[in-house]
Coordinates of C-alpha atoms in Angstrom, one line a residue:
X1 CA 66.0 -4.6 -59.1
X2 CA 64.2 -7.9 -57.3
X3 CA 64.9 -11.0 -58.9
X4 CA 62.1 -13.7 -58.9
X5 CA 62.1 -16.8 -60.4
X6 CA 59.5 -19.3 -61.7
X7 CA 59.2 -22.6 -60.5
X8 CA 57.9 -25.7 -62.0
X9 CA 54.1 -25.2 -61.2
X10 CA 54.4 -21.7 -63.0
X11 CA 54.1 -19.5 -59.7
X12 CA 56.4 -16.7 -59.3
X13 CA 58.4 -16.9 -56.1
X14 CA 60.6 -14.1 -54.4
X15 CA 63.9 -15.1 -53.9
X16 CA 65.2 -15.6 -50.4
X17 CA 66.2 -12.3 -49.6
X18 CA 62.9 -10.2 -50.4
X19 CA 60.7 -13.1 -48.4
X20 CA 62.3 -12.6 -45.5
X21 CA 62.2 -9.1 -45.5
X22 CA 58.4 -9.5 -46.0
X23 CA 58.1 -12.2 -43.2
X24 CA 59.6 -9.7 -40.9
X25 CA 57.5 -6.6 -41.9
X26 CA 54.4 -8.7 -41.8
X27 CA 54.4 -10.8 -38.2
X28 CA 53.4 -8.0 -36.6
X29 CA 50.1 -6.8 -38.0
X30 CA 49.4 -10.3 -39.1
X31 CA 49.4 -11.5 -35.7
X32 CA 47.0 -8.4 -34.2
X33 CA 44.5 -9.2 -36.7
X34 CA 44.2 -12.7 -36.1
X35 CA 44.2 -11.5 -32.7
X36 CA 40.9 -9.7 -33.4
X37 CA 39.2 -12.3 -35.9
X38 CA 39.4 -15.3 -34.3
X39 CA 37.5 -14.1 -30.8
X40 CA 34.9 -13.2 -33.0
X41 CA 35.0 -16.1 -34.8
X42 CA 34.8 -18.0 -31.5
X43 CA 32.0 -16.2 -30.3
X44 CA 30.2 -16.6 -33.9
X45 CA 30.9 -20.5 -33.3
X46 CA 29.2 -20.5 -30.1
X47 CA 26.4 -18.6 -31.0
X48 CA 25.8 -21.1 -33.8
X49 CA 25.9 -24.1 -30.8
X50 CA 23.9 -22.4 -28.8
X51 CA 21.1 -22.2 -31.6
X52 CA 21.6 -25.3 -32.4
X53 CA 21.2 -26.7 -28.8
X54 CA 17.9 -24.8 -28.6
X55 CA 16.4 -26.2 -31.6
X56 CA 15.2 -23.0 -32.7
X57 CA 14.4 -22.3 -36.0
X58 CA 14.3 -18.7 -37.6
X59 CA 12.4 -19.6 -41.1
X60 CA 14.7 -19.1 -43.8
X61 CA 17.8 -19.1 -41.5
X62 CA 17.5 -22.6 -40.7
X63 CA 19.4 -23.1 -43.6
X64 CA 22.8 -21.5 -42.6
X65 CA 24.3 -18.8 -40.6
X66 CA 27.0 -17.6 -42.3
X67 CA 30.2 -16.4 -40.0
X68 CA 29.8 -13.2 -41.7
X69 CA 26.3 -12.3 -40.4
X70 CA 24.1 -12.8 -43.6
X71 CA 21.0 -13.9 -42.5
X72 CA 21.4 -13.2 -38.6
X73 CA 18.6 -14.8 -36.6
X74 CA 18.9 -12.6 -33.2
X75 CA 17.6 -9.8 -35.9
X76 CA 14.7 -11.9 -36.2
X77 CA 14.5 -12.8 -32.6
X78 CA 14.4 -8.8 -31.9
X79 CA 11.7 -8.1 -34.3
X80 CA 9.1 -10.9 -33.5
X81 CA 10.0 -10.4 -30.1
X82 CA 8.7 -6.4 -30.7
X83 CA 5.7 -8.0 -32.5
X84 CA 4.4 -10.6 -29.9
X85 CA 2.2 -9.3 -27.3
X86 CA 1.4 -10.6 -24.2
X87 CA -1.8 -10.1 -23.7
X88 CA -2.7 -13.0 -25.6
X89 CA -0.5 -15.2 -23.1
X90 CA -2.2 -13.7 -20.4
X91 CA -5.8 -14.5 -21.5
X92 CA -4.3 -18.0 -21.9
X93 CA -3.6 -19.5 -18.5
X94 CA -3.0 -22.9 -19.2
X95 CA 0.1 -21.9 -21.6
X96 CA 1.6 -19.9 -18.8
X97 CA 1.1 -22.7 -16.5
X98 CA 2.9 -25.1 -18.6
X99 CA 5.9 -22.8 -19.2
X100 CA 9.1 -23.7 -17.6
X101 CA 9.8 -22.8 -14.1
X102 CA 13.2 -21.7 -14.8
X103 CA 15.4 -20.4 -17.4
X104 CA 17.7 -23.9 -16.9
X105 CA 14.3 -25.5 -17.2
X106 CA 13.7 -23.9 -20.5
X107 CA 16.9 -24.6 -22.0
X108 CA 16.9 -28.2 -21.0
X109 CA 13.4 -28.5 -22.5
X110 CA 14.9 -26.7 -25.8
X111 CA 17.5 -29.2 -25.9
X112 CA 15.2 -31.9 -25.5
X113 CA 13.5 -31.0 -28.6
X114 CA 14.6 -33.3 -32.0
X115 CA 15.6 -31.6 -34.9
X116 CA 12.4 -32.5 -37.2
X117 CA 10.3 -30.7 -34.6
X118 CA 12.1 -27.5 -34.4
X119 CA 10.4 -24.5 -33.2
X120 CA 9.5 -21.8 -35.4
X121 CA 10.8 -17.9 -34.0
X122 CA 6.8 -16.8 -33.4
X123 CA 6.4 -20.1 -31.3
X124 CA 9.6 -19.7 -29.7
X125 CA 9.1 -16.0 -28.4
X126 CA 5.6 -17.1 -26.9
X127 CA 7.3 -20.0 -24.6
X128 CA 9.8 -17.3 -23.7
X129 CA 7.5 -14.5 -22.9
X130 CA 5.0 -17.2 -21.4
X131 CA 8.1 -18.1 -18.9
X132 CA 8.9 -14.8 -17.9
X133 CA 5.1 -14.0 -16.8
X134 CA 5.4 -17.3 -15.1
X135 CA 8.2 -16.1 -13.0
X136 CA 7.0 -12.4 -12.2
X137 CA 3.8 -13.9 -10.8
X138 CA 5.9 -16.0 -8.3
X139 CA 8.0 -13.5 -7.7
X140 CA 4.7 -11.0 -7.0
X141 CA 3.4 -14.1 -5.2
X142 CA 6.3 -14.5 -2.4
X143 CA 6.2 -10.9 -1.7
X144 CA 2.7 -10.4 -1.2
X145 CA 3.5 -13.6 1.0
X146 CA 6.3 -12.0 2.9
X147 CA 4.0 -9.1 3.1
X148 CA 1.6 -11.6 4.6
X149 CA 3.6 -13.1 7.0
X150 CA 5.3 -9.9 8.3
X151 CA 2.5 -8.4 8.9
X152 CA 0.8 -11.2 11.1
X153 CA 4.5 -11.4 13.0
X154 CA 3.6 -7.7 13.6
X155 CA -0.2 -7.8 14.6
X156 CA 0.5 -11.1 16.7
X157 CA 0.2 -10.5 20.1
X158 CA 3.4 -12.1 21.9
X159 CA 2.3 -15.1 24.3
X160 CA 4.3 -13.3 26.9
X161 CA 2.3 -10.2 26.7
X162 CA -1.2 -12.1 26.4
X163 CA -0.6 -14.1 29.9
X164 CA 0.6 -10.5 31.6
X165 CA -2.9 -9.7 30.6
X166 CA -4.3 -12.3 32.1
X167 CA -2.4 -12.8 35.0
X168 CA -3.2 -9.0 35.6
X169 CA -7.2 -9.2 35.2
X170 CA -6.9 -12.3 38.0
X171 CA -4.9 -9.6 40.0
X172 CA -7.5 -7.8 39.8
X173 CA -10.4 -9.8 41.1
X174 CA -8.5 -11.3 44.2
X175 CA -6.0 -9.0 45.4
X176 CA -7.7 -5.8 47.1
X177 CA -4.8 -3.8 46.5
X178 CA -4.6 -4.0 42.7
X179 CA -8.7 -2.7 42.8
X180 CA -7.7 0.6 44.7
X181 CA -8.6 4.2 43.7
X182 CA -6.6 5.2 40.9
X183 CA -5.5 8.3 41.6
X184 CA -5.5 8.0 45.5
X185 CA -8.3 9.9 46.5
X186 CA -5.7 13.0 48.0
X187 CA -4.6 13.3 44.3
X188 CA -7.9 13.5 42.5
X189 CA -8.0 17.0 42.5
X190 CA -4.8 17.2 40.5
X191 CA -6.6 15.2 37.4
X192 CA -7.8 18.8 36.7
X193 CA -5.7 21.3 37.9
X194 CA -3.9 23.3 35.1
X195 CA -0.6 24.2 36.9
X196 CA 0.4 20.4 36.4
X197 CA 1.3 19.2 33.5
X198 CA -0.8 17.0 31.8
X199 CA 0.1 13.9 29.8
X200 CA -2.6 12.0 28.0
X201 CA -2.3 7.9 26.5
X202 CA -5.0 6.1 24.4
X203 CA -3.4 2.3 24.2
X204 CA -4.8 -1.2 25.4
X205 CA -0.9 -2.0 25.7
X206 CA -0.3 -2.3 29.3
X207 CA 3.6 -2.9 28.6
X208 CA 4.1 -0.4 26.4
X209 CA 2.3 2.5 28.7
X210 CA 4.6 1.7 32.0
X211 CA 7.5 2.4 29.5
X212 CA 6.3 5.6 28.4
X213 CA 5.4 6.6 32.0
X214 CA 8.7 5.4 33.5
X215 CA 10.7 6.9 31.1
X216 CA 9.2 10.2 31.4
X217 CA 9.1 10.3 35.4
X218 CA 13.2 9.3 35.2
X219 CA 14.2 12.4 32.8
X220 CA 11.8 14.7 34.5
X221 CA 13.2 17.8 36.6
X222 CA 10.1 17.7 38.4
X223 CA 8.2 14.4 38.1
X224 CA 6.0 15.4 41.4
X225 CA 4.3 17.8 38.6
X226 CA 3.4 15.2 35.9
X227 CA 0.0 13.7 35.9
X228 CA -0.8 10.8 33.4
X229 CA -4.4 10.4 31.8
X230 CA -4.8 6.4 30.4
X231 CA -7.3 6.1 28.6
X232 CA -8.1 2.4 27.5
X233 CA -10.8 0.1 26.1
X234 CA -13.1 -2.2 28.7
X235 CA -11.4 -5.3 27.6
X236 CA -8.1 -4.2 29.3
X237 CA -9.1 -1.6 31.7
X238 CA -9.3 -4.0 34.5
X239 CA -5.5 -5.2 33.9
X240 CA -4.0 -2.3 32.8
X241 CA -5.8 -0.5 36.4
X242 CA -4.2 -3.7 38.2
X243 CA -0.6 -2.4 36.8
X244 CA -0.6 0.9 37.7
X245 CA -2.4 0.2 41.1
X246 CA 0.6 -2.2 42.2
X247 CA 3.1 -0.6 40.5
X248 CA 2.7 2.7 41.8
X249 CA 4.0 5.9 39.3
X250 CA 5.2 7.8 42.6
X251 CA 5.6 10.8 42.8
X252 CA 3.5 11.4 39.7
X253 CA -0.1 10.8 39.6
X254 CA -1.7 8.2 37.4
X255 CA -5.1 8.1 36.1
X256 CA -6.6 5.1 34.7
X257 CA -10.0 5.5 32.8
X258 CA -12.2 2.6 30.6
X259 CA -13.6 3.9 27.7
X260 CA -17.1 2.5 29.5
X261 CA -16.8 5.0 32.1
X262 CA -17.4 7.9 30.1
X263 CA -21.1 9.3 30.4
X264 CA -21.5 9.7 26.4
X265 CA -25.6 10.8 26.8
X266 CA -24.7 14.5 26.7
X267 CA -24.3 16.0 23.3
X268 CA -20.2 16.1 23.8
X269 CA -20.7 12.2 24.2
X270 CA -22.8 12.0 21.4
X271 CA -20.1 13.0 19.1
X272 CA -17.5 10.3 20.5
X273 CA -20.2 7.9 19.5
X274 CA -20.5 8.8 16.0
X275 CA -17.0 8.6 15.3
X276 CA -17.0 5.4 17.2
X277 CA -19.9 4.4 14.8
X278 CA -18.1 5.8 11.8
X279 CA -14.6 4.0 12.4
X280 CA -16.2 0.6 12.7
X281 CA -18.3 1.0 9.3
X282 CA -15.0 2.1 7.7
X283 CA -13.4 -1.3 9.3
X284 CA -16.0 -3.1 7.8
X285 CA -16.1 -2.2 4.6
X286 CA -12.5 -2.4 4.5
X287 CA -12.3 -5.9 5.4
X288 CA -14.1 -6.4 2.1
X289 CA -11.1 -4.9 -0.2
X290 CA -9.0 -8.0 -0.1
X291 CA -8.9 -8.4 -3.1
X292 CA -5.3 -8.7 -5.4
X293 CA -5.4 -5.1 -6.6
X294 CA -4.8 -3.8 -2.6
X295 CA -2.0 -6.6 -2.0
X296 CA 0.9 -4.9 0.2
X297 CA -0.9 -1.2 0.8
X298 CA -3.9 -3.9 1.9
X299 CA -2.1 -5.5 4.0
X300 CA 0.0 -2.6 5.9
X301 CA -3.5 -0.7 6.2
X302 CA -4.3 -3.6 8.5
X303 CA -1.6 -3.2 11.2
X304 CA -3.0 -2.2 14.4
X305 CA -2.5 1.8 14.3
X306 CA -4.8 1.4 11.3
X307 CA -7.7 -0.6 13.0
X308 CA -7.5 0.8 16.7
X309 CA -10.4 2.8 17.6
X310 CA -8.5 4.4 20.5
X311 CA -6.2 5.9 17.7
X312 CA -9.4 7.6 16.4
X313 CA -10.3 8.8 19.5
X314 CA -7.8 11.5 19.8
X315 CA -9.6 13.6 18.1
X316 CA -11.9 13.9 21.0
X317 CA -9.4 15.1 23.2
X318 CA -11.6 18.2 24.3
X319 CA -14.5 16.2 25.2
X320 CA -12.5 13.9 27.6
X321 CA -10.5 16.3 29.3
X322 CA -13.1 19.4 29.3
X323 CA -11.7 21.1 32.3
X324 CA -7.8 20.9 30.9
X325 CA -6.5 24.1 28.9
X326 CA -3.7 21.7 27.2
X327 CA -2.0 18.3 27.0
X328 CA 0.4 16.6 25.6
X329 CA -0.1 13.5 23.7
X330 CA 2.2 10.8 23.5
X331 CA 1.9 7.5 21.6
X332 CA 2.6 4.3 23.5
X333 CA 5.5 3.2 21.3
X334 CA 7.6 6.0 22.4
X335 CA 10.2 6.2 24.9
X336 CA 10.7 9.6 26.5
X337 CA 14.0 10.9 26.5
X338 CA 13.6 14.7 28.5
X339 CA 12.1 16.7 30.5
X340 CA 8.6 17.5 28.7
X341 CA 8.4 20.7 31.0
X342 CA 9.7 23.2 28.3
X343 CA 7.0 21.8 25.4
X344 CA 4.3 21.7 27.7
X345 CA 5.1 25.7 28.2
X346 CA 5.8 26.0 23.9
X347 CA 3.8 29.3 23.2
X348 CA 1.8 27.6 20.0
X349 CA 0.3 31.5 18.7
X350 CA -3.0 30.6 18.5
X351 CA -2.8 26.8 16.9
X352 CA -4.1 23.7 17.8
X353 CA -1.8 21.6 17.7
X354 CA 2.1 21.7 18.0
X355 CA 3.6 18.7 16.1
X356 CA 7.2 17.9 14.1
X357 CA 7.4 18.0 11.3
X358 CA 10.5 16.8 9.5
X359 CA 11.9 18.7 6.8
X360 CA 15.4 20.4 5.2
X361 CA 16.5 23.1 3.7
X362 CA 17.7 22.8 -0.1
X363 CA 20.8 24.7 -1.5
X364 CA 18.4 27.1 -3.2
X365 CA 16.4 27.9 0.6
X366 CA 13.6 25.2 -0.7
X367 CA 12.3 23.3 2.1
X368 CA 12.5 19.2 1.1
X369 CA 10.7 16.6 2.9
X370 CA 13.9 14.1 5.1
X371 CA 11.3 11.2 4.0
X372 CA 9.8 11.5 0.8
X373 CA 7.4 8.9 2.1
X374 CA 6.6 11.7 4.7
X375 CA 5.0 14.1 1.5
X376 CA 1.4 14.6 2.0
X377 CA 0.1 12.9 -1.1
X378 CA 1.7 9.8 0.3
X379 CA -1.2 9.6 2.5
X380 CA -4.0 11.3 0.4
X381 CA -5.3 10.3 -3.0
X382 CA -5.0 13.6 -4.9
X383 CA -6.2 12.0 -8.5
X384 CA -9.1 12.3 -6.7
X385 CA -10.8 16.0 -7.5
X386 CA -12.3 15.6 -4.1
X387 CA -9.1 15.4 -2.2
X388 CA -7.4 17.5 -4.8
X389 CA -10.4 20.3 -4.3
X390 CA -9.7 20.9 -0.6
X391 CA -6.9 23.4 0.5
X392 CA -4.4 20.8 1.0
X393 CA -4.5 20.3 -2.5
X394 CA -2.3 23.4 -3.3
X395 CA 0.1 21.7 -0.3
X396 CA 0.2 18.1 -1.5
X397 CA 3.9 18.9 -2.1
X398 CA 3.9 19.3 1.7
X399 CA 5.6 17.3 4.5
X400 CA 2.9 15.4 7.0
X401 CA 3.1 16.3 10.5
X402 CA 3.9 13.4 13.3
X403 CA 2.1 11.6 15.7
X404 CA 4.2 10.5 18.7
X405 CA 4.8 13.5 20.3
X406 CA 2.3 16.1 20.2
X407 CA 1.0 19.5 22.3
X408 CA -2.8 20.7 21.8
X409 CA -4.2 23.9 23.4
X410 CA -7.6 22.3 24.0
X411 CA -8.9 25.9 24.2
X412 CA -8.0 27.1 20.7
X413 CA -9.5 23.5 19.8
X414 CA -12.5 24.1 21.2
X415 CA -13.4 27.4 19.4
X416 CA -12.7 25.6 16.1
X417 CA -14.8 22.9 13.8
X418 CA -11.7 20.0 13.7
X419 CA -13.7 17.2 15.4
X420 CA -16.3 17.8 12.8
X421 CA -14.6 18.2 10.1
X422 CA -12.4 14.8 11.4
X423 CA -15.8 13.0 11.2
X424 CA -17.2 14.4 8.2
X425 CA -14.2 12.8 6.4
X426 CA -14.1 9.8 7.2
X427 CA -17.4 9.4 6.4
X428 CA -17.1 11.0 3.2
X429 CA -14.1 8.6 2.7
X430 CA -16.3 5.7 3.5
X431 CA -18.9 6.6 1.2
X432 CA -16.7 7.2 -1.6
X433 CA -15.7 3.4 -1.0
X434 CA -12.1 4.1 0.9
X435 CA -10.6 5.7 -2.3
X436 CA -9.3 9.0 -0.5
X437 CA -6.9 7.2 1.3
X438 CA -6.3 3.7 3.1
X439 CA -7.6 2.8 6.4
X440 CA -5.8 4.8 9.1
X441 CA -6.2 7.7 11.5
X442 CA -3.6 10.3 10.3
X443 CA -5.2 10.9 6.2
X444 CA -8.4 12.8 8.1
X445 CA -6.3 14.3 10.5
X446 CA -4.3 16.1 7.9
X447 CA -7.2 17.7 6.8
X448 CA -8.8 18.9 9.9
X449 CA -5.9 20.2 11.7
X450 CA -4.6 22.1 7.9
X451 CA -4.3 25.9 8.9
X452 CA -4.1 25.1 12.8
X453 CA -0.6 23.2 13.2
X454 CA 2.9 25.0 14.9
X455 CA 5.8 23.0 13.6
X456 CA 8.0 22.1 16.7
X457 CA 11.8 21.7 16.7
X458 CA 12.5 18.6 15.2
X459 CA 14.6 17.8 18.0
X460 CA 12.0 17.1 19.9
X461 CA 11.1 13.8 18.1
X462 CA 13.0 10.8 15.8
X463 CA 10.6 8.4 14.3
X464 CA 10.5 5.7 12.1
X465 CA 12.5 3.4 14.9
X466 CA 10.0 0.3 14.0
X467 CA 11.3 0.6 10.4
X468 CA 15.1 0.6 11.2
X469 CA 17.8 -0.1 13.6
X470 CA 18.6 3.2 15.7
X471 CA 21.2 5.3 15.3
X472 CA 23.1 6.0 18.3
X473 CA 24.1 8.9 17.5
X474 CA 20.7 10.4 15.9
X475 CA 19.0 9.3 19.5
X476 CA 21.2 11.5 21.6
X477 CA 20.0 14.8 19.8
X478 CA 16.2 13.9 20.4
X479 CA 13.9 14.1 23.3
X480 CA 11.5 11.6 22.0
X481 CA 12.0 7.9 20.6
X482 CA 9.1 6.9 18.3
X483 CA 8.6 3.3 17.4
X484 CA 6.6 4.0 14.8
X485 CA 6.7 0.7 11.6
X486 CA 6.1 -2.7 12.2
X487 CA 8.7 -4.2 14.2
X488 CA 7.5 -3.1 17.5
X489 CA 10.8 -3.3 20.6
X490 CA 8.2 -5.7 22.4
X491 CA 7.8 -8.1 19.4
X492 CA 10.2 -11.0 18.3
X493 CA 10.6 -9.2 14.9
X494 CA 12.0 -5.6 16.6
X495 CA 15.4 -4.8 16.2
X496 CA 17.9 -5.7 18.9
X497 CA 18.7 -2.1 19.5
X498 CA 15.6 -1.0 19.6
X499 CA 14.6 -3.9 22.2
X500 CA 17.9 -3.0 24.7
X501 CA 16.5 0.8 24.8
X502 CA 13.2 0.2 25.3
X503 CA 14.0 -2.6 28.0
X504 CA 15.7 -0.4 29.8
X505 CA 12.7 1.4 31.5
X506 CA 11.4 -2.6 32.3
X507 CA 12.2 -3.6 36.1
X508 CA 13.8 -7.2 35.3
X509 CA 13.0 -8.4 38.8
X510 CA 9.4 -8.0 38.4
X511 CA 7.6 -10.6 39.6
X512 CA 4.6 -10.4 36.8
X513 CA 7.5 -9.7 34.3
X514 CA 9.5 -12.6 35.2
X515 CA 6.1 -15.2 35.4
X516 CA 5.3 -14.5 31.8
X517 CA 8.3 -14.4 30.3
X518 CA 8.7 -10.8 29.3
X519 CA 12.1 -10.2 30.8
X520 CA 13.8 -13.6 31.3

């Protein structure tokens, strides 16, 4: 039996023996539960600072906070937060103005508040919400700004590029040689003879159209056979026919044509006209739509694929070539990696046009789009019954075809209605106020060419190279390089790998190249 005994003060104490057989039994779990309590007791204490440092004051809770949690004031904090709106904030500019630009800004200005003047929680929640509108429109502000400034780095022409121009068009009116017959006049007949093949290029880029044509006479097996159609606007024909007159494309012939060469009085000219008529209404009322609700899409609509009218133009392929039976098309950010012999033969059953279109095949033998961004309804505005009501609308699902690298069989295009339907929708877009899709060439095209397009082997084409740095090895198993995005291999902002490629088909010890800086 334990013995105890009393002392003095009448408490009963255990005599030696028993307490140290308690002391022992009880370090233990004494020990892990003051291991447990006093973090959270510490964290509780800091709470308590940090509400006092921010001189906030949750009604009824300003009187204590008990370490227990009776009366918790993040409760209240949750629940007035739930109740505050911010639409009244947002009708009130001048509070959002004066909130804090930071959240150190907003503590130090919580700090600075005495004690008498302590917020209540309702005024509290609206500097805090008033803050964080304050910073999401600075934030919205530097990208739109970014936006801004990328795309003018983009649509800038390089100084080096503008003098070539120049120093070109002078070429032109002085030197004899650069004003000679393009083609020479034993080639003309070649411009429409069918057992050539035919390449055709709509640019104003003098630059960028040597590449193309360089590249493609180097990986030719039988360059002798190619014959290149430029077709180009009046403000550069005169340089760009300088170019190609001294810088002869032997053994392939070159043809140089200025848009104000064309006789457009017969009814096939006619039609060029309208579209010409139609793309500059659509420019114009575009350049109205500035406004904040467009912001980034505004801004990428206004890179130069979107506003060139020679991009339009290739829907009147037939009409300038009427004696050809097909061509290919190439864009004039590509570099050409093949021989273009065995697509220029592709069998295209009956189509149009023979395009890539770049897709995968799921587990389940679905066919996925490699770019979501490639879908159709990225490009078309299917909310809207009138795009939703035409036949793509069962396809919006569907991957786009590519420009870049295309093969028409101007025949088959000439028995159908896809220049008309081309131009009635971009005037019905125009007339609906550009709500069917953003300013660009490709929306329309989607619609006329649906039910005449031959997918190609992928193979044939890798795209997308203005958006990111190439892949090595994704450029050896494709016959096509497409520069397609914003950073351009010619501009300051293109990638460096992207530059080296492309500067490859470039003779650095040009004499024009080297006077204007292009290769240094």
């Amino acid at each position: 039996m334990k013995k105890a005994q009393i002392s003095s003060d009448g408490l009963v104490k255990a005599n030696s023996t028993s307490y140290r057989r308690f002391s022992s039994r009880a370090a233990v779990p004494t020990a892990l539960l003051l291991g447990i309590l006093l973090p959270l007791l510490f964290v509780r204490a800091a709470f308590l600072a940090l509400e006092a440092g921010a001189s906030i004051c949750p009604s009824i809770s300003c009187l204590g906070w008990s370490l227990i949690g009776e009366g918790d004031p993040s409760m209240d904090l949750r629940e007035e937060w739930g109740r505050t709106g911010t639409d009244e904030i947002k009708m009130n500019s001048a509070t959002v103005e004066s909130a804090p630009d930071s959240l150190e800004g907003f503590v130090a200005e919580m700090n600075s508040i005495s004690i008498d003047d302590r917020l209540d929680m309702t005024t509290f929640v609206l500097k805090i919400k008033a803050m964080i509108l304050k910073m999401e429109h600075k934030a919205r502000s530097a990208r739109l700004r970014s936006s801004f400034y990328h795309h003018l780095a983009s649509v800038s022409i390089p100084k080096s590029l503008h003098c070539l121009t120049l120093l070109l068009a002078e070429e032109y009116s002085i030197n004899s040689l650069a004003r000679s017959s393009l083609p020479e006049s034993h080639h003309v007949s070649c411009l429409t003879n069918t057992s050539y093949l035919h390449i055709a290029l709509l640019t104003d880029n003098i630059l960028a159209a040597s590449v193309v044509i360089s590249s493609t006479i180097k990986h030719s097996k039988n360059p002798n056979n190619l014959v290149f159609h430029i077709i180009t606007d009046k403000k550069t024909f005169f340089a760009m026919h300088a170019w190609f007159a001294v810088h002869q494309a032997h053994p392939a012939v070159v043809e140089v044509k200025g848009l104000h060469q064309f006789d457009f009085s017969a009814d096939l000219g006619r039609s060029v006209v309208e579209t010409i008529k139609e793309v500059r209404l659509s420019k114009s009322m575009y350049a109205q739509y500035g406004g904040a609700e467009w912001e980034v899409k505004w801004l990428e609509s206004l890179k130069p694929s979107s506003y060139s009218l020679l991009n339009y133009l290739k829907i009147h392929l037939p009409e300038f070539f009427p004696k050809l039976e097909k061509v290919i098309l190439l864009e004039d950010d590509v570099v050409v990696q093949c021989d273009l012999a065995e697509l220029y033969n592709l069998n295209l059953g009956g189509k149009v046009i023979g395009s890539v279109v770049d897709t995968i095949q799921n587990e389940d033998n679905t066919t996925l789009c490699i770019d979501p961004d490639k879908r159709i309804d990225s490009y078309l505005n299917f909310s809207n019954p009138i795009i939703l009501n035409t036949p793509l609308g069962a396809a919006k699902d569907n991957c786009t075809w590519s420009w870049g690298v295309n093969i028409f069989d101007l025949r088959a295009w000439r028995q159908s209605n896809i220049t008309e339907s081309y131009q009635f929708w971009l005037r019905k877009n125009r007339e609906s106020e550009l709500v069917l899709w953003p300013l660009g060439s490709l929306a329309p095209a989607l619609i006329a060419f649906n039910g005449f397009m031959h997918p190609i082997e992928s193979s044939w084409l890798v795209s997308d190279l203005g958006w990111n740095e190439p892949d090595p090895g994704l450029l050896q198993s494709h016959a096509v390089f497409h520069f397609n995005g914003p950073a351009k291999p010619w501009l300051e902002i293109g990638y460096l790998g992207s530059r080296e490629l492309w500067r490859a088909h470039m003779n650095s010890s040009d004499e024009f190249l080297r006077t204007c800086g292009v290769i240094e």
